[in-house]
Tab-separated table of C-alpha atoms and ligand atoms in Angstrom:
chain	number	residue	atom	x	y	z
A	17	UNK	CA	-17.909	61.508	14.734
A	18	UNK	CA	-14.152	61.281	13.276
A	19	UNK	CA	-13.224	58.240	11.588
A	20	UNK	CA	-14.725	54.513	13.006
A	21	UNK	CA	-12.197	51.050	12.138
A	22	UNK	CA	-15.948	50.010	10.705
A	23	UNK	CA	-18.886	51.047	9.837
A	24	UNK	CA	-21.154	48.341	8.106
A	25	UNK	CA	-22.690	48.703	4.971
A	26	UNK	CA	-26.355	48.410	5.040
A	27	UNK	CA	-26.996	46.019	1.856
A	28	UNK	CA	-29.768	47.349	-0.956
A	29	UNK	CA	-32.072	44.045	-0.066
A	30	UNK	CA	-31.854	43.709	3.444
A	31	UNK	CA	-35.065	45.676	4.352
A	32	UNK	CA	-37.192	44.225	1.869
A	33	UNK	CA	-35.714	41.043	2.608
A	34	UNK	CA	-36.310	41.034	6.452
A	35	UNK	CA	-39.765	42.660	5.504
A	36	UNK	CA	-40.969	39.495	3.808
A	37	UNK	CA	-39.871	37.410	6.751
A	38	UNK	CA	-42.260	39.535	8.758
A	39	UNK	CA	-44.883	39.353	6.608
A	40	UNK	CA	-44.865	35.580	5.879
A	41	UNK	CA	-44.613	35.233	9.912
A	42	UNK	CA	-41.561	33.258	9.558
A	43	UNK	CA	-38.976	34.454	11.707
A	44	UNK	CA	-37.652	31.564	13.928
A	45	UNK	CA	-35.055	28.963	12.554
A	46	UNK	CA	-37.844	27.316	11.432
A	47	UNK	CA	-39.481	28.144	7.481
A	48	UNK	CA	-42.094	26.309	5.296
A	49	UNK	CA	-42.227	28.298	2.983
A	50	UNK	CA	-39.539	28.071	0.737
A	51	UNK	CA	-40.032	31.499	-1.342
A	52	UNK	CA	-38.567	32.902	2.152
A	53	UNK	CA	-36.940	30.298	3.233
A	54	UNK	CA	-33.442	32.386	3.608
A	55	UNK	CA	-31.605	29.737	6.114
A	56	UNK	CA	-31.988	27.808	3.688
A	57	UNK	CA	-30.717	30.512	0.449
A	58	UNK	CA	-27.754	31.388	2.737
A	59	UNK	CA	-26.948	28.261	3.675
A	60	UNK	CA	-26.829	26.735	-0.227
A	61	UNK	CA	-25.170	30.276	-1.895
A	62	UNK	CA	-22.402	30.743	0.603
A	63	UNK	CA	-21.377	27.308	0.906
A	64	UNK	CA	-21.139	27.432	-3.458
A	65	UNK	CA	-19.420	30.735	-2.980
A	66	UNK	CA	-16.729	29.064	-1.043
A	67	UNK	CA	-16.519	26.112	-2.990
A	68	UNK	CA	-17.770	23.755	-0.548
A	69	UNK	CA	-21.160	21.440	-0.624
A	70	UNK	CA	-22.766	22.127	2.929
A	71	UNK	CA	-23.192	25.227	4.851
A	72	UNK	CA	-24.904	25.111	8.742
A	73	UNK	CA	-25.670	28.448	9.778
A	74	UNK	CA	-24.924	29.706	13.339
A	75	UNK	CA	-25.882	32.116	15.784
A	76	UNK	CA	-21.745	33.416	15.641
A	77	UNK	CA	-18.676	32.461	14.345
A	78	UNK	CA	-18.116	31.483	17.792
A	79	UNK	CA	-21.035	28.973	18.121
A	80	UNK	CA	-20.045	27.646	14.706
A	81	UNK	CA	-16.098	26.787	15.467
A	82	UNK	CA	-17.801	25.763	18.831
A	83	UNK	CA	-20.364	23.302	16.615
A	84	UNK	CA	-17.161	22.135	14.543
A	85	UNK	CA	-15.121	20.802	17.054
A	86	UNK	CA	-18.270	19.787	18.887
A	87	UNK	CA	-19.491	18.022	15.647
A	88	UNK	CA	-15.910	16.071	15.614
A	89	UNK	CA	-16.369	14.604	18.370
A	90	UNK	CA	-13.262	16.797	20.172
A	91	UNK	CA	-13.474	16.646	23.614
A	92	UNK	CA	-11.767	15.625	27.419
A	93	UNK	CA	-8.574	13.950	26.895
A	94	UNK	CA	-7.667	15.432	23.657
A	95	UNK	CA	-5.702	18.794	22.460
A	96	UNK	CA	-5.966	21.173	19.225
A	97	UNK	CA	-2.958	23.176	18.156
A	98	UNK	CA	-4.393	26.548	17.644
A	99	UNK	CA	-2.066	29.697	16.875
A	100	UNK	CA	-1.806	32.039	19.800
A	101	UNK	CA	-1.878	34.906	18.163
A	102	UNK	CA	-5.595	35.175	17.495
A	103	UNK	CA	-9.409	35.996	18.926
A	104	UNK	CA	-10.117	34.014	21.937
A	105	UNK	CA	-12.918	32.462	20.614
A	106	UNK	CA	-10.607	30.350	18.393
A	107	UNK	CA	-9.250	28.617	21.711
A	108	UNK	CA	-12.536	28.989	23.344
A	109	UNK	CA	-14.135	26.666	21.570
A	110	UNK	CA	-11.119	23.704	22.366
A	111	UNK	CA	-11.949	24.500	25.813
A	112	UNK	CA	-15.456	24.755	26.445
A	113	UNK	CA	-15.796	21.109	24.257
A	114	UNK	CA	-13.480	20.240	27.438
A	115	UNK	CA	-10.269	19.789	25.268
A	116	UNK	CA	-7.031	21.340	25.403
A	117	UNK	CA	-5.814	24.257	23.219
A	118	UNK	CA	-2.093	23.669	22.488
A	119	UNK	CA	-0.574	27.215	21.311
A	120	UNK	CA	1.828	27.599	18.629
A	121	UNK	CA	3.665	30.537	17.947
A	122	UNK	CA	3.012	32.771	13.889
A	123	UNK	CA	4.844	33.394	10.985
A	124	UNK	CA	6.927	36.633	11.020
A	125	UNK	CA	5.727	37.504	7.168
A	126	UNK	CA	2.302	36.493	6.993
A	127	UNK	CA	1.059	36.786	10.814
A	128	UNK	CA	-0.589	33.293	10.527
A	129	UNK	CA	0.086	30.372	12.694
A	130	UNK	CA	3.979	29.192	12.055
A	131	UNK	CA	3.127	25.877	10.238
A	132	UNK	CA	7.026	24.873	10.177
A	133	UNK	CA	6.120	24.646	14.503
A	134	UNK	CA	3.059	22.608	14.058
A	135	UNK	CA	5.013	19.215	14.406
A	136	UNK	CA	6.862	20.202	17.374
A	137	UNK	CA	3.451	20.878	19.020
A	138	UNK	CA	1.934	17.429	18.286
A	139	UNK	CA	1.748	14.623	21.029
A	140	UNK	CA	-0.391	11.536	21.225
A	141	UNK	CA	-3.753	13.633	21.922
A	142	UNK	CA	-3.327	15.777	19.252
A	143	UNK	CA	-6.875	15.708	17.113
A	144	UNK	CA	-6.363	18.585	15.272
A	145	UNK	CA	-5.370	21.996	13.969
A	146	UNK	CA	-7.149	24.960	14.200
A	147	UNK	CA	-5.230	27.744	11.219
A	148	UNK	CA	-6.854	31.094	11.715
A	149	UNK	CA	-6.446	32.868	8.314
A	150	UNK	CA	-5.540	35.827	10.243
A	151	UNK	CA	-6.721	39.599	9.037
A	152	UNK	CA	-7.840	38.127	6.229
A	153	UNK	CA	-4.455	36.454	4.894
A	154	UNK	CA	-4.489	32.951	4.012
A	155	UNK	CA	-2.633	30.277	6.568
A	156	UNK	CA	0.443	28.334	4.884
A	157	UNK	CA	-2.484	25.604	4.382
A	158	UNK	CA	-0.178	23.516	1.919
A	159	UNK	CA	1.901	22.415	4.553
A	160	UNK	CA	-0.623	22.284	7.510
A	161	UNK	CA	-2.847	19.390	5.038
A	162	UNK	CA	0.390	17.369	4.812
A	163	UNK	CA	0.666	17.447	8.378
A	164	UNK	CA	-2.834	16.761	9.171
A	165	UNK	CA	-2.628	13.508	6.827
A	166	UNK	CA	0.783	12.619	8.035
A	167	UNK	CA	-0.377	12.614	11.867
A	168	UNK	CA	-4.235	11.861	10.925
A	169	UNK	CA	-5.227	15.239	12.361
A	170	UNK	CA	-8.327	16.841	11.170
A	171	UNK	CA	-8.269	20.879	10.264
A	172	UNK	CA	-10.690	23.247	10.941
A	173	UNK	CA	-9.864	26.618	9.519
A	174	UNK	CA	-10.972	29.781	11.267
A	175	UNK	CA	-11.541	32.317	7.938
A	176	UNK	CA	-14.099	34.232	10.358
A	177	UNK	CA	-11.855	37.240	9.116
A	178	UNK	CA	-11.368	35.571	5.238
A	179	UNK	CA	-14.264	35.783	3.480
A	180	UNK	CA	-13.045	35.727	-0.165
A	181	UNK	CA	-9.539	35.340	0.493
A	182	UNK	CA	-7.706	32.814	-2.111
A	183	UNK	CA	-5.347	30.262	-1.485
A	184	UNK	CA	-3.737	28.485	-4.341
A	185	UNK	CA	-7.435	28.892	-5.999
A	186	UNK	CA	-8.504	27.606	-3.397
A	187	UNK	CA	-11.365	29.839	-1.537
A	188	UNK	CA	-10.211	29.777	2.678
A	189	UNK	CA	-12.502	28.286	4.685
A	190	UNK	CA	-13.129	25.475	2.143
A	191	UNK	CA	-9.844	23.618	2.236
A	192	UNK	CA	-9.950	22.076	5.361
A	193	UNK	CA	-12.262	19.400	6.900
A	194	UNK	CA	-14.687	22.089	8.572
A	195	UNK	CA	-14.304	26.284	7.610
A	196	UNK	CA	-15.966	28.430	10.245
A	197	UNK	CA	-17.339	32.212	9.181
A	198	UNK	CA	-18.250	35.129	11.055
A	199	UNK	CA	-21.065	37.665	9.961
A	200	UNK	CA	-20.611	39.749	12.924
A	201	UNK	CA	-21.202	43.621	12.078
A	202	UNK	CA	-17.393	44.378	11.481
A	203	UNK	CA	-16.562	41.178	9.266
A	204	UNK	CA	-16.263	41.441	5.012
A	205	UNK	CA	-20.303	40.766	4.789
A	206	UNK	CA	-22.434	40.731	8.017
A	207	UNK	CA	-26.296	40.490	9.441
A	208	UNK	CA	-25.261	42.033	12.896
A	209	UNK	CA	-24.292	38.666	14.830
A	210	UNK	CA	-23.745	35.238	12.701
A	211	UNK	CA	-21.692	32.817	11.260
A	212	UNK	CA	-21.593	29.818	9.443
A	213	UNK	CA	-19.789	26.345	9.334
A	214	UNK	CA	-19.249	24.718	5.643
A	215	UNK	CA	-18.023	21.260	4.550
A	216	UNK	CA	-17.635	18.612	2.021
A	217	UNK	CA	-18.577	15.885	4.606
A	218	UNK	CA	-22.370	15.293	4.426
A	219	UNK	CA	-21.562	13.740	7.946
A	220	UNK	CA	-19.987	16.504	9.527
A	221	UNK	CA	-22.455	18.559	8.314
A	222	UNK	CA	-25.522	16.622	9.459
A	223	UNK	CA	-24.151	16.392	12.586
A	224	UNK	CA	-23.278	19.844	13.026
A	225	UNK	CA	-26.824	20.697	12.069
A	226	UNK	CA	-28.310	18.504	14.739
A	227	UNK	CA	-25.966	19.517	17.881
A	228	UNK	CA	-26.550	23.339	17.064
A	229	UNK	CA	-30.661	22.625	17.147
A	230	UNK	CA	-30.248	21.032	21.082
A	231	UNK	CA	-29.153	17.501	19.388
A	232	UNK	CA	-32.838	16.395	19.129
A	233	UNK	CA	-33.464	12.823	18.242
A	234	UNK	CA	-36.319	10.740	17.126
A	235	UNK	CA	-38.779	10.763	18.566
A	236	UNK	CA	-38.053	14.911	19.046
A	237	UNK	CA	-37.561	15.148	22.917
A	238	UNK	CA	-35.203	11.617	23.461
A	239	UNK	CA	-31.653	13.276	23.561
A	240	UNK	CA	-28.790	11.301	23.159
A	241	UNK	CA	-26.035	14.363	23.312
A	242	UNK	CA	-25.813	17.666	24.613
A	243	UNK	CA	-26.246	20.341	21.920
A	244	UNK	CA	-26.332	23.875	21.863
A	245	UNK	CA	-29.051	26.457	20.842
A	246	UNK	CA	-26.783	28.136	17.772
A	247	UNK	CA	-29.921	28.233	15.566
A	248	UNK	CA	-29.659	31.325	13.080
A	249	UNK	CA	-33.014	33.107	12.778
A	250	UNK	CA	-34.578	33.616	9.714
A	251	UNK	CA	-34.698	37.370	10.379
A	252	UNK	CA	-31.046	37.398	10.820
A	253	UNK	CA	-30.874	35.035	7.808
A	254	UNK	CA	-32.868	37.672	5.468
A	255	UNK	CA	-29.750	40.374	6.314
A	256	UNK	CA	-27.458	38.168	5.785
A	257	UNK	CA	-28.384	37.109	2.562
A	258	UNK	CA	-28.620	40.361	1.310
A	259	UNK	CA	-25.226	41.056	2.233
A	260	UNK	CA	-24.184	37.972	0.662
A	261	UNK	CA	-25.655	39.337	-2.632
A	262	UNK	CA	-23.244	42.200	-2.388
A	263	UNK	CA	-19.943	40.310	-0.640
A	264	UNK	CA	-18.343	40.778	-4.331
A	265	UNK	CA	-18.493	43.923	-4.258
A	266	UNK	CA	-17.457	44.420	-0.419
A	267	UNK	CA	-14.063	42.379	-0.833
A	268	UNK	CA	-13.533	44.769	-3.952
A	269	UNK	CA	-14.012	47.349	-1.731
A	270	UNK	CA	-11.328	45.687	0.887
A	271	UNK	CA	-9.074	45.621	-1.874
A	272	UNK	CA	-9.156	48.907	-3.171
A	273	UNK	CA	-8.715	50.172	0.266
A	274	UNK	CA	-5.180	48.193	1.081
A	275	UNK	CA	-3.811	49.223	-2.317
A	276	UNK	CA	-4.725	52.933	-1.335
A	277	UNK	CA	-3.206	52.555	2.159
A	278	UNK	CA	-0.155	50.683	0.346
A	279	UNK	CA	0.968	53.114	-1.746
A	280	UNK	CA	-0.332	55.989	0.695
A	281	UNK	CA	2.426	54.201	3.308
A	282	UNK	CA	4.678	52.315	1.919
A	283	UNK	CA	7.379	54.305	2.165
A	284	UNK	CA	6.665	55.690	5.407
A	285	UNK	CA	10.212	54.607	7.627
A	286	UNK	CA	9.166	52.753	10.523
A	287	UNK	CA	5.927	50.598	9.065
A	288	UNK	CA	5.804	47.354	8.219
A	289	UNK	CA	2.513	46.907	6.170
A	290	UNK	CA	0.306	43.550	6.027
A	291	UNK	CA	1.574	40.743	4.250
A	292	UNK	CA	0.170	41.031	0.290
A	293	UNK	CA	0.385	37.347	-1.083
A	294	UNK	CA	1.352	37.019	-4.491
A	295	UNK	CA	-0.846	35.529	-7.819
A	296	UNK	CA	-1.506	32.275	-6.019
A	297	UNK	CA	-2.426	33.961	-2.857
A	298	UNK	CA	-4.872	36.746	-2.332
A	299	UNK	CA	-6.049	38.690	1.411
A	300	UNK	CA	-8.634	40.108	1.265
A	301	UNK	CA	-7.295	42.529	4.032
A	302	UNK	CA	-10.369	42.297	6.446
A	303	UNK	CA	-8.941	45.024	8.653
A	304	UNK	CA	-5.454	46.711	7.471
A	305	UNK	CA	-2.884	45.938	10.012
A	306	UNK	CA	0.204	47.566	10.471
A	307	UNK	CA	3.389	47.242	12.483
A	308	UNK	CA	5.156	49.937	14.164
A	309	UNK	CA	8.803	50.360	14.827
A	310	UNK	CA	8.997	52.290	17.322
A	311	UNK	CA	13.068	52.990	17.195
A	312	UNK	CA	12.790	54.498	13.777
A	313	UNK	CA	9.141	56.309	13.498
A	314	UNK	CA	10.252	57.820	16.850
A	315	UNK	CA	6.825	56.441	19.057
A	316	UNK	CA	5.235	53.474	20.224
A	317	UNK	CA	2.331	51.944	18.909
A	318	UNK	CA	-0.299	53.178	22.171
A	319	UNK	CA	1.076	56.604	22.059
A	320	UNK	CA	0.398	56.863	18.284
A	321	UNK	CA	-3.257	54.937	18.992
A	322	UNK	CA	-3.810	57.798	21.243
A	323	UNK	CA	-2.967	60.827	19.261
A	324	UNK	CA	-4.777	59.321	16.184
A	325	UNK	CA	-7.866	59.385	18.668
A	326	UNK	CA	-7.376	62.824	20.192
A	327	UNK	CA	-5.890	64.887	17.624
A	328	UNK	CA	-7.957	63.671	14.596
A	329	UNK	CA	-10.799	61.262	15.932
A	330	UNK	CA	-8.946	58.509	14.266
A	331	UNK	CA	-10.201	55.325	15.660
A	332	UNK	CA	-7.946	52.100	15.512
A	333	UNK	CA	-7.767	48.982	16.971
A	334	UNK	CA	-5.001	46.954	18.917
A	335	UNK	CA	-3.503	44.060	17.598
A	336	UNK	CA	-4.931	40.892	19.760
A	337	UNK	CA	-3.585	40.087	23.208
A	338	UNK	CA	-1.994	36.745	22.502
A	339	UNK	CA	-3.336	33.593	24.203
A	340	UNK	CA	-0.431	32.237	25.947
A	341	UNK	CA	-0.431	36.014	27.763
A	342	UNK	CA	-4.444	35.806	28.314
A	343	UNK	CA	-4.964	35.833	32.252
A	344	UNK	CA	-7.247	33.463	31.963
A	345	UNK	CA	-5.261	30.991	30.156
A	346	UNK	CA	-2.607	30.962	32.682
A	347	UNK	CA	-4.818	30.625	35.546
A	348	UNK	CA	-6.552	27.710	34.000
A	349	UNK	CA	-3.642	25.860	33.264
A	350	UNK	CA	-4.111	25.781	29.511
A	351	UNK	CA	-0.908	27.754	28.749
A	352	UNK	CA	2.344	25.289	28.717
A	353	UNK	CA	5.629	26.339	31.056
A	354	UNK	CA	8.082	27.789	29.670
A	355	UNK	CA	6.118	28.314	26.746
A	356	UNK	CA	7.316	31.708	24.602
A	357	UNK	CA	5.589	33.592	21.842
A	358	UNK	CA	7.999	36.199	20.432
A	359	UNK	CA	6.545	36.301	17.220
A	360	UNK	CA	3.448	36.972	18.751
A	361	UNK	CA	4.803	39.110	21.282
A	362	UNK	CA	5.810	41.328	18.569
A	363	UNK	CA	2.899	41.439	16.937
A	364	UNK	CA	1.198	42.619	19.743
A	365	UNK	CA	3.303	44.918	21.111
A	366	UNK	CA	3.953	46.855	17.444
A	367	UNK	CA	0.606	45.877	15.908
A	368	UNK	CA	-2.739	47.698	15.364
A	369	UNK	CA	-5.300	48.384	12.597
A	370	UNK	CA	-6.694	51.359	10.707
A	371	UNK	CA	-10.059	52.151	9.851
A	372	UNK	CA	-10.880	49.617	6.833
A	373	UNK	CA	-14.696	49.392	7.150
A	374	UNK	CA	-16.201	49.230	3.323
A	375	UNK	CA	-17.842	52.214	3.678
A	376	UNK	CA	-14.819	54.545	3.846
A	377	UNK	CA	-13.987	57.312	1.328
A	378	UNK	CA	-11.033	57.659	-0.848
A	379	UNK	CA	-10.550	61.101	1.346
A	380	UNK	CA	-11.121	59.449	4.693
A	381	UNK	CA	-8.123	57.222	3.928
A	382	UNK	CA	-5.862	60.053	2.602
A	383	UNK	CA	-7.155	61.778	5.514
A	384	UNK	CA	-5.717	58.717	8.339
A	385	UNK	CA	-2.669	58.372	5.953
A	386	UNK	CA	-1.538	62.205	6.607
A	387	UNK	CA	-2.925	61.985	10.503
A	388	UNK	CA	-0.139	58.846	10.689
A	389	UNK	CA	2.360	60.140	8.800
A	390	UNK	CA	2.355	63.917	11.124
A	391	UNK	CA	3.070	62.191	14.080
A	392	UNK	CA	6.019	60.907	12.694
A	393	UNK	CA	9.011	61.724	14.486
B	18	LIG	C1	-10.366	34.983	14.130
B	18	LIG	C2	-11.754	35.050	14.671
B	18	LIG	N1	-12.357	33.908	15.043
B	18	LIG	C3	-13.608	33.896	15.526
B	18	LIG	C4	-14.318	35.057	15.691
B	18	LIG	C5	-15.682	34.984	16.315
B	18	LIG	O1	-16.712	35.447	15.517
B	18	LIG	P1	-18.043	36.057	16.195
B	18	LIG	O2	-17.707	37.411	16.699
B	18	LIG	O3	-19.024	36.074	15.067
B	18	LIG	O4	-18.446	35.131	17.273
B	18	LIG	C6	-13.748	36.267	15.307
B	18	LIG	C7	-14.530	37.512	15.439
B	18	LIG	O5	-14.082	38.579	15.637
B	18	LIG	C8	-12.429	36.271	14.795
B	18	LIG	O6	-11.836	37.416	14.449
């Protein structure tokens, strides 16, 4: 089977936790009975574990950054400055509320949007900014807030890779107006496919809550907006919980695993390792990037992808295809002319990610460390 970037851990609860959902025949979105209510235990714990008062639960992290800008009332007419180096879905969700993603190039050292180009990005329609805490290391979110209250912008962070990172003790995903989560099956804890939106706002959050259940009204079938279906079963809800139980333990786990690749690599010529914060800022390393140079370790980044696979059943993963490259991007008209990346560009072309997936051994790790550091030439 070789080595896999991820393989989930299944969490001690979950069975006996989905089990009970079964039993008590509640397995929709919708529970009465509290002692299994677990939208409603996920929704309260991780929202306290991140430091902020409401938690919605979605079907994805997808359908909860789409519920956030939805829930801000973002839509035709206005833009978000979102970085480009990201997952589509963090400009998909600008665009299918009918807005316009403005792109903004990253940070060299910590592979996050470049919050010194925010301002140049911001025109008349600007609404707000989108900071993806990217790999799992925490956006310059200091400087983004003073922007967003100098140009009365509102920020939703993307921390679908973050969960337990720290900024300034500050957890990510609660500093902004609206953090969105992902509990897909390769994120820090997971039930398969979810996410969840938290907030301070009761507002935001009530809103939120209503667009993702089809925006009923009173009485129930009188709509006055167009919501989404982005209700979180109760099933998924039992998994997720007991994953929650154990995220502790899992971002540990993410931890221990970067300072084993660190000092496995670091002084391998030719890497450049993920960014490591200091004491005011911690990643949580979601997945453990590296950058390849290919002048001085003697081969490119999809040559070395490839050998990893074929010689030792390695498995990695690329870096992501910037947005102002995405095809569909340019076709649609949402990428600027003349607009240039190179940060990004970089990134991409020298960037992938090693296996990092919680259930890894100490061996397995030695094991890709000496698979990389053959095939240097
Ligand atoms: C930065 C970022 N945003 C959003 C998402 C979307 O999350 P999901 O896959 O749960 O829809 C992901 C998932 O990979 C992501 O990495």
């Amino acid at each position: 089977m070789g080595i896999p970037v991820n393989i989930p851990p299944i969490p001690k609860n979950a069975i006996a936790y989905v089990t009970q959902t079964i039993e008590k025949n509640w397995i929709s979105s919708l529970c009465l009975d509290e002692s299994v209510n677990y939208i409603d235990k996920l929704e309260k714990g991780f929202s306290e574990f991140v430091g902020s008062k409401f938690g919605v639960t979605a079907t994805s992290g997808t359908a909860a950054l789409d519920l956030a800008v939805a829930a801000l009332s973002i839509g035709p007419g206005d833009e978000v400055i979102v970085p480009t180096f990201t997952m589509i879905a963090t400009a998909a969700c600008v665009i299918r509320n009918g807005a316009q993603p403005v792109f903004v190039d990253s940070d060299p050292d910590t592979w996050c949007i470049d919050a010194k180009r925010i301002e140049a990005a911001i025109t008349e329609k600007t609404k707000a900014i989108i900071p993806v805490h990217i790999y799992g290391y925490p956006a310059d979110m200091d400087t983004i807030l003073r922007i967003a209250e100098r140009y009365n912008l509102l920020v939703i962070e993307d921390a679908a890779e973050a969960i337990g990172t720290l900024y300034k003790g500050k957890m990510a995903g609660g500093i902004g107006h609206i953090g969105c989560f992902s509990f897909y099956a390769n994120k820090t804890m997971t039930c398969g496919e979810g996410g969840m939106l938290v907030t301070n706002d009761s507002q935001i959050a009530r809103r939120a809550a209503m667009l993702k259940d089809q925006a009923f009204g009173h009485p129930r079938f009188i709509h006055e907006e167009i919501g989404f279906n982005y209700r979180m079963s109760n099933l998924t809800a039992a998994y997720a919980f007991a994953s929650f139980e154990e995220v502790n333990g899992y971002i540990q786990r993410k931890l221990d695993i970067a300072g084993l690749y660190h000092s496995l690599l670091s002084n391998v010529e030719g890497l450049v390792l993920p960014p490591s914060g200091d004491t005011n800022i911690k990643s949580t390393y979601w997945m453990y990037g590296i950058l390849l140079n290919k002048a001085i370790f003697g081969r490119a980044k999809q040559e070395v992808r490839d050998l990893l696979q074929k010689e030792f059943k390695v498995d990695t993963r690329d870096f992501f295809f910037p947005m102002h490259r995405q095809p569909v991007m340019i076709t649609k008209g949402f990428v600027d002319h003349g607009f240039s990346a190179p940060v990004a560009d970089h990134l991409w072309e020298s960037g992938f990610y090693l296996p990092s997936g919680v259930t890894l051994s100490h061996q397995q790790i030695e094991f890709v460390c000496n698979a990389l550091k053959s095939l240097k030439r």
